[in-house]
């Protein structure tokens, strides 16, 4: 076996090791409403069609609601039919982060009063872990220097190896592999924490973009220092308040 084949084998085994089965309903509840999902539809003749659409939500019992994908009428009529198999892949940012894969069937195609694709919630789903450590939800803001402009962003979660921040959908755009530095300042002591790294992924979520960042060595060390200064405020991690005597 050549080196390339061996590397591919190890990658496949590593991915399988990170996979686990989970109840379908529980997995659906991990998907953020309004987030982008990838769907693959397979016709009875075996033709496969992939596209993106928006996860609207579920009824909490047995149905998932998707927005109709922005495709031509011909493609919609050919691939989106009641009873066709559909695979939905979504990203959950909870804990270690996971790709959620749901394989199910198209139940209904609603056209009035609003257009919806309705699918069954499957009995089980496949979760593929994306990170080696959990991220903690935080209540923090940071500053990114973009040329002469300072952009204020909301940090959604953080770990010692990366973070996720939110930006306006129509604000400055980021791309994968883009180096950046997020400056977080303690509101009481004024101590700065420079979280440097590169963007890894950008996902639309509702009316905002979620940008995932992988820290470099310095960014990771500063993230550890930052985490040591945070406390749980009842819902998320935030800065400890300094007391004066």
Coordinates of C-alpha atoms in Angstrom, one line a residue:
X1 CA 0.0 0.0 0.0
X2 CA 1.5 3.4 -1.0
X3 CA 1.8 6.3 1.3
X4 CA -1.2 8.2 -0.1
X5 CA -3.5 5.2 0.2
X6 CA -2.4 4.6 3.8
X7 CA -3.0 8.3 4.7
X8 CA -6.5 8.0 3.1
X9 CA -7.2 4.9 5.1
X10 CA -6.1 6.5 8.4
X11 CA -8.3 9.5 7.6
X12 CA -11.4 7.3 7.0
X13 CA -10.7 5.4 10.2
X14 CA -10.3 8.6 12.2
X15 CA -13.6 9.9 10.8
X16 CA -15.4 6.7 11.7
X17 CA -13.9 6.9 15.2
X18 CA -15.6 10.3 15.6
X19 CA -18.9 9.1 14.4
X20 CA -21.8 8.1 16.7
X21 CA -25.5 7.3 16.3
X22 CA -27.9 9.5 18.2
X23 CA -31.7 9.8 18.4
X24 CA -33.1 11.7 15.4
X25 CA -35.3 14.1 17.4
X26 CA -32.5 14.9 19.8
X27 CA -30.2 15.6 16.9
X28 CA -32.7 17.9 15.1
X29 CA -32.9 20.0 18.3
X30 CA -29.2 20.7 18.0
X31 CA -29.6 22.4 14.6
X32 CA -29.9 26.2 14.8
X33 CA -33.1 27.6 13.2
X34 CA -32.4 29.6 10.1
X35 CA -29.0 28.0 9.5
X36 CA -27.9 26.7 6.1
X37 CA -27.9 23.0 5.5
X38 CA -26.8 20.8 2.6
X39 CA -29.4 18.4 1.1
X40 CA -28.9 15.5 -1.2
X41 CA -31.9 14.0 -3.0
X42 CA -31.8 10.6 -4.6
X43 CA -34.4 9.7 -7.3
X44 CA -35.8 6.1 -7.7
X45 CA -33.5 5.9 -10.8
X46 CA -30.5 6.6 -8.7
X47 CA -29.9 10.2 -9.8
X48 CA -28.3 12.3 -7.1
X49 CA -28.8 16.1 -6.7
X50 CA -27.1 18.3 -4.1
X51 CA -27.9 21.8 -3.1
X52 CA -28.1 24.2 -0.1
X53 CA -31.2 25.4 1.6
X54 CA -32.4 26.8 4.9
X55 CA -33.4 24.8 8.0
X56 CA -36.6 26.5 9.3
X57 CA -37.2 24.2 12.2
X58 CA -39.3 21.3 13.4
X59 CA -42.6 20.6 15.2
X60 CA -40.7 18.9 18.0
X61 CA -42.4 15.6 17.3
X62 CA -41.9 14.0 13.8
X63 CA -41.5 16.7 11.1
X64 CA -38.7 18.9 9.8
X65 CA -39.4 22.0 7.8
X66 CA -37.0 23.2 5.1
X67 CA -37.2 26.2 2.8
X68 CA -37.5 25.2 -0.9
X69 CA -34.0 25.5 -2.5
X70 CA -33.4 28.3 -4.9
X71 CA -33.3 26.1 -8.0
X72 CA -35.1 26.0 -11.4
X73 CA -38.6 24.8 -11.7
X74 CA -37.5 21.9 -13.8
X75 CA -34.9 20.8 -11.2
X76 CA -37.4 21.1 -8.5
X77 CA -40.0 19.0 -10.3
X78 CA -37.4 16.4 -11.2
X79 CA -35.7 15.9 -7.8
X80 CA -38.1 17.2 -5.1
X81 CA -41.0 14.8 -5.1
X82 CA -42.9 13.2 -2.3
X83 CA -41.4 9.9 -1.1
X84 CA -37.9 10.6 -2.5
X85 CA -34.9 9.9 -0.2
X86 CA -33.2 13.0 1.1
X87 CA -30.0 13.4 3.2
X88 CA -29.7 16.5 5.3
X89 CA -26.3 17.6 6.6
X90 CA -26.1 20.4 9.2
X91 CA -23.5 21.8 11.5
X92 CA -24.1 22.1 15.3
X93 CA -21.9 24.4 17.3
X94 CA -22.9 22.8 20.7
X95 CA -20.1 21.4 22.8
X96 CA -17.4 19.8 20.7
X97 CA -19.3 20.7 17.5
X98 CA -20.7 18.1 15.2
X99 CA -21.9 17.5 11.7
X100 CA -25.4 16.1 11.8
X101 CA -26.5 13.7 9.1
X102 CA -30.2 12.8 8.7
X103 CA -31.4 10.4 6.1
X104 CA -35.1 10.5 5.6
X105 CA -37.9 10.9 3.0
X106 CA -39.7 13.9 1.6
X107 CA -43.2 13.8 3.2
X108 CA -45.0 16.9 1.7
X109 CA -44.3 19.8 -0.7
X110 CA -46.3 22.7 0.5
X111 CA -47.0 25.5 -1.9
X112 CA -49.7 27.6 -0.2
X113 CA -49.9 29.8 1.8
X114 CA -46.1 29.5 2.1
X115 CA -43.7 27.2 0.3
X116 CA -42.2 24.4 2.5
X117 CA -40.4 21.1 2.1
X118 CA -41.6 18.8 4.9
X119 CA -39.7 15.7 5.8
X120 CA -39.9 13.0 8.5
X121 CA -37.6 13.1 11.5
X122 CA -35.7 9.8 11.3
X123 CA -35.4 7.5 14.2
X124 CA -31.6 8.0 14.3
X125 CA -29.0 10.3 13.0
X126 CA -25.2 10.2 12.6
X127 CA -23.1 12.7 14.5
X128 CA -19.5 13.4 13.4
X129 CA -17.4 15.2 16.0
X130 CA -15.6 18.2 14.5
X131 CA -13.4 19.2 17.4
X132 CA -11.1 17.5 19.9
X133 CA -12.3 19.7 22.8
X134 CA -15.6 21.4 23.8
X135 CA -16.2 25.1 23.2
X136 CA -17.8 27.2 25.8
X137 CA -20.6 29.7 25.1
X138 CA -19.5 33.2 26.1
X139 CA -20.9 36.7 26.5
X140 CA -18.0 38.7 25.0
X141 CA -17.2 41.2 22.3
X142 CA -14.0 41.7 20.5
X143 CA -12.4 44.1 18.0
X144 CA -11.0 43.0 14.6
X145 CA -8.7 45.5 12.8
X146 CA -9.6 45.6 9.1
X147 CA -7.2 48.1 7.5
X148 CA -8.2 51.5 9.0
X149 CA -11.5 50.1 10.2
X150 CA -12.2 48.6 13.6
X151 CA -15.0 45.9 13.4
X152 CA -16.8 45.0 16.7
X153 CA -17.9 41.3 16.7
X154 CA -19.8 39.2 19.1
X155 CA -17.9 36.0 20.3
X156 CA -20.3 33.1 20.3
X157 CA -18.1 30.4 21.8
X158 CA -14.4 29.8 22.6
X159 CA -11.9 27.0 23.5
X160 CA -8.2 27.0 23.8
X161 CA -7.9 26.1 20.1
X162 CA -10.5 28.2 18.4
X163 CA -13.6 30.3 18.6
X164 CA -16.7 31.4 16.7
X165 CA -17.8 35.0 16.2
X166 CA -20.8 36.6 14.6
X167 CA -20.9 39.4 12.1
X168 CA -23.7 41.1 10.2
X169 CA -24.8 39.3 7.1
X170 CA -24.1 42.3 4.8
X171 CA -21.1 43.5 6.7
X172 CA -17.4 42.9 5.9
X173 CA -16.9 39.5 4.4
X174 CA -14.4 36.9 5.6
X175 CA -13.0 33.9 3.7
X176 CA -11.5 30.6 4.8
X177 CA -7.8 30.8 5.4
X178 CA -7.8 34.5 6.1
X179 CA -5.5 35.5 9.0
X180 CA -7.0 37.8 11.6
X181 CA -6.7 38.8 15.3
X182 CA -9.6 39.4 17.7
X183 CA -8.8 41.8 20.5
X184 CA -10.8 41.2 23.7
X185 CA -10.3 43.6 26.6
X186 CA -11.2 43.0 30.2
X187 CA -13.8 45.7 31.1
X188 CA -12.5 46.3 34.6
X189 CA -8.7 45.8 34.4
X190 CA -8.2 46.8 30.8
X191 CA -6.1 43.8 30.2
X192 CA -6.1 42.8 26.5
X193 CA -6.2 39.3 25.0
X194 CA -5.1 38.9 21.4
X195 CA -6.8 35.9 19.8
X196 CA -4.8 35.4 16.6
X197 CA -5.4 32.7 14.0
X198 CA -7.1 32.0 10.7
X199 CA -10.7 31.6 9.6
X200 CA -11.7 28.0 8.9
X201 CA -15.3 28.3 7.9
X202 CA -18.2 30.8 7.4
X203 CA -21.8 29.7 7.9
X204 CA -24.9 31.8 7.4
X205 CA -27.1 31.6 10.4
X206 CA -30.3 33.7 10.4
X207 CA -29.4 37.3 9.8
X208 CA -25.7 36.8 10.7
X209 CA -22.6 35.0 9.5
X210 CA -20.9 32.6 11.9
X211 CA -17.1 32.6 11.4
X212 CA -15.0 29.8 12.9
X213 CA -11.4 30.6 13.8
X214 CA -8.5 28.2 14.5
X215 CA -6.0 29.8 16.8
X216 CA -2.2 29.8 16.2
X217 CA 0.2 29.1 19.1
X218 CA 0.0 32.7 20.5
X219 CA -3.7 32.9 20.1
X220 CA -4.2 29.6 21.9
X221 CA -2.1 30.6 24.9
X222 CA -4.0 33.9 25.1
X223 CA -7.3 32.0 24.9
X224 CA -6.3 29.9 27.9
X225 CA -5.5 33.1 29.9
X226 CA -8.8 34.6 28.8
X227 CA -10.8 31.5 29.8
X228 CA -9.2 31.6 33.3
X229 CA -10.7 35.0 33.8
X230 CA -14.3 34.0 33.0
X231 CA -17.1 32.8 35.2
X232 CA -20.5 31.4 34.5
X233 CA -23.1 34.2 34.7
X234 CA -26.2 31.9 34.7
X235 CA -26.3 31.3 30.9
X236 CA -22.8 31.8 29.5
X237 CA -19.2 32.5 30.5
X238 CA -18.4 36.2 31.0
X239 CA -15.7 38.3 32.7
X240 CA -15.3 38.1 36.5
X241 CA -16.1 41.4 38.2
X242 CA -13.2 42.8 40.1
X243 CA -14.0 43.8 43.7
X244 CA -12.6 46.8 45.4
X245 CA -11.9 47.1 49.1

